[in-house]
């Protein structure tokens, strides 16, 4: 009888952990879902999306918001260009700082938003010096950092929670005295 109750309780826990990613990924659960990809190269910021369809000859617009700006209209706007598969926009001569890129399709829906950090880089080199690095090679994460969506994070959290529950159940089971 004790085993049946334990199985029912464990089953309910597993069901709760399994449904957590579905609840978190439901529409409206998170505004962080993004259908855009943002990259930087020096002082140029570019955005790419596959979420917008062409309506009346336009795919939509993208806006680059600085830290003090909160609405789409306040930012530097650029029209999306491309084909029906992939659309993109770019801004040049962007200063250093943290910006938010927002893409709105021509049908009025948001394709997503994503934060991007632009570091100060000098594109001008004096004529008297060469362009060799003075501090050697700098290491770091660079372009290998990826911003994962809420569905991926929820699935990872569910795996961690399932592993934790399974480990606790296994260890608890091993500490019981054996009656033969």
PDB file of N, CA, C and O in Angstrom, residues 67-102:
ATOM      1  N   UNK A  67      19.186  53.429 -24.500  1.00  0.00           N
ATOM      2  CA  UNK A  67      18.728  53.119 -23.143  1.00  0.00           C
ATOM      3  C   UNK A  67      17.615  54.031 -22.643  1.00  0.00           C
ATOM      4  O   UNK A  67      16.785  53.620 -21.865  1.00  0.00           O
ATOM      5  N   UNK A  68      17.549  55.265 -23.084  1.00  0.00           N
ATOM      6  CA  UNK A  68      16.517  56.180 -22.604  1.00  0.00           C
ATOM      7  C   UNK A  68      15.223  56.124 -23.393  1.00  0.00           C
ATOM      8  O   UNK A  68      14.249  56.785 -23.035  1.00  0.00           O
ATOM      9  N   UNK A  69      15.185  55.359 -24.474  1.00  0.00           N
ATOM     10  CA  UNK A  69      14.006  55.324 -25.325  1.00  0.00           C
ATOM     11  C   UNK A  69      13.163  54.096 -25.012  1.00  0.00           C
ATOM     12  O   UNK A  69      13.682  53.031 -24.733  1.00  0.00           O
ATOM     13  N   UNK A  70      11.838  54.267 -25.067  1.00  0.00           N
ATOM     14  CA  UNK A  70      10.961  53.162 -24.686  1.00  0.00           C
ATOM     15  C   UNK A  70       9.966  52.751 -25.762  1.00  0.00           C
ATOM     16  O   UNK A  70       9.378  51.687 -25.673  1.00  0.00           O
ATOM     17  N   UNK A  71       9.760  53.582 -26.782  1.00  0.00           N
ATOM     18  CA  UNK A  71       8.788  53.213 -27.809  1.00  0.00           C
ATOM     19  C   UNK A  71       9.464  53.063 -29.168  1.00  0.00           C
ATOM     20  O   UNK A  71      10.534  53.625 -29.418  1.00  0.00           O
ATOM     21  N   UNK A  72       8.815  52.326 -30.026  1.00  0.00           N
ATOM     22  CA  UNK A  72       9.328  52.033 -31.360  1.00  0.00           C
ATOM     23  C   UNK A  72       9.615  53.312 -32.144  1.00  0.00           C
ATOM     24  O   UNK A  72      10.615  53.431 -32.834  1.00  0.00           O
ATOM     25  N   UNK A  73       8.730  54.296 -32.020  1.00  0.00           N
ATOM     26  CA  UNK A  73       8.851  55.537 -32.788  1.00  0.00           C
ATOM     27  C   UNK A  73      10.039  56.389 -32.352  1.00  0.00           C
ATOM     28  O   UNK A  73      10.523  57.215 -33.135  1.00  0.00           O
ATOM     29  N   UNK A  74      10.530  56.221 -31.144  1.00  0.00           N
ATOM     30  CA  UNK A  74      11.637  57.029 -30.645  1.00  0.00           C
ATOM     31  C   UNK A  74      12.987  56.586 -31.196  1.00  0.00           C
ATOM     32  O   UNK A  74      13.934  57.356 -31.205  1.00  0.00           O
ATOM     33  N   UNK A  75      13.112  55.368 -31.648  1.00  0.00           N
ATOM     34  CA  UNK A  75      14.395  54.832 -32.085  1.00  0.00           C
ATOM     35  C   UNK A  75      14.755  55.197 -33.509  1.00  0.00           C
ATOM     36  O   UNK A  75      13.969  55.809 -34.243  1.00  0.00           O
ATOM     37  N   UNK A  76      15.959  54.800 -33.902  1.00  0.00           N
ATOM     38  CA  UNK A  76      16.416  54.966 -35.287  1.00  0.00           C
ATOM     39  C   UNK A  76      15.771  53.857 -36.114  1.00  0.00           C
ATOM     40  O   UNK A  76      16.065  52.687 -35.908  1.00  0.00           O
ATOM     41  N   UNK A  77      14.914  54.227 -37.048  1.00  0.00           N
ATOM     42  CA  UNK A  77      14.167  53.235 -37.808  1.00  0.00           C
ATOM     43  C   UNK A  77      14.845  52.930 -39.137  1.00  0.00           C
ATOM     44  O   UNK A  77      15.454  53.809 -39.745  1.00  0.00           O
ATOM     45  N   UNK A  78      14.719  51.665 -39.554  1.00  0.00           N
ATOM     46  CA  UNK A  78      15.225  51.215 -40.846  1.00  0.00           C
ATOM     47  C   UNK A  78      14.205  50.241 -41.428  1.00  0.00           C
ATOM     48  O   UNK A  78      13.618  49.438 -40.703  1.00  0.00           O
ATOM     49  N   UNK A  79      14.000  50.321 -42.728  1.00  0.00           N
ATOM     50  CA  UNK A  79      13.049  49.434 -43.396  1.00  0.00           C
ATOM     51  C   UNK A  79      13.681  48.059 -43.590  1.00  0.00           C
ATOM     52  O   UNK A  79      14.872  47.942 -43.872  1.00  0.00           O
ATOM     53  N   UNK A  80      12.877  47.013 -43.416  1.00  0.00           N
ATOM     54  CA  UNK A  80      13.344  45.655 -43.669  1.00  0.00           C
ATOM     55  C   UNK A  80      13.425  45.435 -45.174  1.00  0.00           C
ATOM     56  O   UNK A  80      12.516  45.816 -45.916  1.00  0.00           O
ATOM     57  N   UNK A  81      14.502  44.807 -45.611  1.00  0.00           N
ATOM     58  CA  UNK A  81      14.675  44.502 -47.025  1.00  0.00           C
ATOM     59  C   UNK A  81      15.038  43.034 -47.154  1.00  0.00           C
ATOM     60  O   UNK A  81      15.548  42.416 -46.224  1.00  0.00           O
ATOM     61  N   UNK A  82      14.762  42.468 -48.315  1.00  0.00           N
ATOM     62  CA  UNK A  82      15.115  41.079 -48.534  1.00  0.00           C
ATOM     63  C   UNK A  82      14.075  40.381 -49.363  1.00  0.00           C
ATOM     64  O   UNK A  82      13.295  41.003 -50.082  1.00  0.00           O
ATOM     65  N   UNK A  83      14.057  39.074 -49.245  1.00  0.00           N
ATOM     66  CA  UNK A  83      13.104  38.260 -49.981  1.00  0.00           C
ATOM     67  C   UNK A  83      12.055  37.726 -49.024  1.00  0.00           C
ATOM     68  O   UNK A  83      12.078  38.019 -47.829  1.00  0.00           O
ATOM     69  N   UNK A  84      11.133  36.912 -49.520  1.00  0.00           N
ATOM     70  CA  UNK A  84      10.095  36.349 -48.659  1.00  0.00           C
ATOM     71  C   UNK A  84      10.675  35.411 -47.609  1.00  0.00           C
ATOM     72  O   UNK A  84      10.034  35.152 -46.609  1.00  0.00           O
ATOM     73  N   UNK A  85      11.890  34.894 -47.790  1.00  0.00           N
ATOM     74  CA  UNK A  85      12.480  33.991 -46.811  1.00  0.00           C
ATOM     75  C   UNK A  85      13.131  34.718 -45.649  1.00  0.00           C
ATOM     76  O   UNK A  85      12.868  34.445 -44.490  1.00  0.00           O
ATOM     77  N   UNK A  86      13.989  35.674 -45.934  1.00  0.00           N
ATOM     78  CA  UNK A  86      14.760  36.363 -44.907  1.00  0.00           C
ATOM     79  C   UNK A  86      14.746  37.860 -45.154  1.00  0.00           C
ATOM     80  O   UNK A  86      14.959  38.306 -46.270  1.00  0.00           O
ATOM     81  N   UNK A  87      14.519  38.616 -44.093  1.00  0.00           N
ATOM     82  CA  UNK A  87      14.528  40.069 -44.176  1.00  0.00           C
ATOM     83  C   UNK A  87      15.589  40.595 -43.221  1.00  0.00           C
ATOM     84  O   UNK A  87      15.857  39.976 -42.189  1.00  0.00           O
ATOM     85  N   UNK A  88      16.176  41.752 -43.551  1.00  0.00           N
ATOM     86  CA  UNK A  88      17.201  42.311 -42.682  1.00  0.00           C
ATOM     87  C   UNK A  88      17.204  43.829 -42.756  1.00  0.00           C
ATOM     88  O   UNK A  88      16.676  44.420 -43.697  1.00  0.00           O
ATOM     89  N   UNK A  89      17.811  44.425 -41.753  1.00  0.00           N
ATOM     90  CA  UNK A  89      18.006  45.872 -41.686  1.00  0.00           C
ATOM     91  C   UNK A  89      19.312  46.113 -40.949  1.00  0.00           C
ATOM     92  O   UNK A  89      19.771  45.248 -40.185  1.00  0.00           O
ATOM     93  N   UNK A  90      19.916  47.287 -41.162  1.00  0.00           N
ATOM     94  CA  UNK A  90      21.195  47.587 -40.516  1.00  0.00           C
ATOM     95  C   UNK A  90      21.287  49.065 -40.190  1.00  0.00           C
ATOM     96  O   UNK A  90      20.671  49.907 -40.849  1.00  0.00           O
ATOM     97  N   UNK A  91      22.057  49.371 -39.153  1.00  0.00           N
ATOM     98  CA  UNK A  91      22.354  50.739 -38.749  1.00  0.00           C
ATOM     99  C   UNK A  91      23.864  50.869 -38.673  1.00  0.00           C
ATOM    100  O   UNK A  91      24.530  50.028 -38.056  1.00  0.00           O
ATOM    101  N   UNK A  92      24.416  51.931 -39.248  1.00  0.00           N
ATOM    102  CA  UNK A  92      25.862  52.148 -39.175  1.00  0.00           C
ATOM    103  C   UNK A  92      26.158  53.325 -38.256  1.00  0.00           C
ATOM    104  O   UNK A  92      25.265  54.092 -37.893  1.00  0.00           O
ATOM    105  N   UNK A  93      27.417  53.459 -37.882  1.00  0.00           N
ATOM    106  CA  UNK A  93      27.889  54.524 -36.988  1.00  0.00           C
ATOM    107  C   UNK A  93      27.114  54.554 -35.675  1.00  0.00           C
ATOM    108  O   UNK A  93      26.695  55.601 -35.202  1.00  0.00           O
ATOM    109  N   UNK A  94      26.919  53.395 -35.081  1.00  0.00           N
ATOM    110  CA  UNK A  94      26.241  53.291 -33.794  1.00  0.00           C
ATOM    111  C   UNK A  94      27.286  53.467 -32.697  1.00  0.00           C
ATOM    112  O   UNK A  94      28.334  52.812 -32.726  1.00  0.00           O
ATOM    113  N   UNK A  95      27.021  54.328 -31.748  1.00  0.00           N
ATOM    114  CA  UNK A  95      27.947  54.546 -30.644  1.00  0.00           C
ATOM    115  C   UNK A  95      27.948  53.370 -29.684  1.00  0.00           C
ATOM    116  O   UNK A  95      27.153  52.430 -29.797  1.00  0.00           O
ATOM    117  N   UNK A  96      28.862  53.414 -28.720  1.00  0.00           N
ATOM    118  CA  UNK A  96      28.938  52.308 -27.765  1.00  0.00           C
ATOM    119  C   UNK A  96      27.818  52.409 -26.743  1.00  0.00           C
ATOM    120  O   UNK A  96      27.320  53.485 -26.441  1.00  0.00           O
ATOM    121  N   UNK A  97      27.388  51.258 -26.239  1.00  0.00           N
ATOM    122  CA  UNK A  97      26.324  51.204 -25.254  1.00  0.00           C
ATOM    123  C   UNK A  97      25.445  50.000 -25.465  1.00  0.00           C
ATOM    124  O   UNK A  97      25.726  49.137 -26.302  1.00  0.00           O
ATOM    125  N   UNK A  98      24.378  49.937 -24.694  1.00  0.00           N
ATOM    126  CA  UNK A  98      23.414  48.846 -24.824  1.00  0.00           C
ATOM    127  C   UNK A  98      22.164  49.369 -25.515  1.00  0.00           C
ATOM    128  O   UNK A  98      21.623  50.401 -25.122  1.00  0.00           O
ATOM    129  N   UNK A  99      21.731  48.655 -26.527  1.00  0.00           N
ATOM    130  CA  UNK A  99      20.584  49.061 -27.330  1.00  0.00           C
ATOM    131  C   UNK A  99      19.572  47.928 -27.376  1.00  0.00           C
ATOM    132  O   UNK A  99      19.907  46.778 -27.106  1.00  0.00           O
ATOM    133  N   UNK A 100      18.349  48.263 -27.747  1.00  0.00           N
ATOM    134  CA  UNK A 100      17.306  47.266 -27.967  1.00  0.00           C
ATOM    135  C   UNK A 100      16.846  47.382 -29.409  1.00  0.00           C
ATOM    136  O   UNK A 100      16.531  48.479 -29.872  1.00  0.00           O
ATOM    137  N   UNK A 101      16.832  46.251 -30.101  1.00  0.00           N
ATOM    138  CA  UNK A 101      16.363  46.216 -31.478  1.00  0.00           C
ATOM    139  C   UNK A 101      14.949  45.635 -31.468  1.00  0.00           C
ATOM    140  O   UNK A 101      14.715  44.573 -30.896  1.00  0.00           O
ATOM    141  N   UNK A 102      14.003  46.352 -32.076  1.00  0.00           N
ATOM    142  CA  UNK A 102      12.608  45.929 -32.146  1.00  0.00           C
ATOM    143  C   UNK A 102      12.216  45.844 -33.622  1.00  0.00           C
ATOM    144  O   UNK A 102      12.500  46.767 -34.385  1.00  0.00           O
TER     145      UNK A 102
END
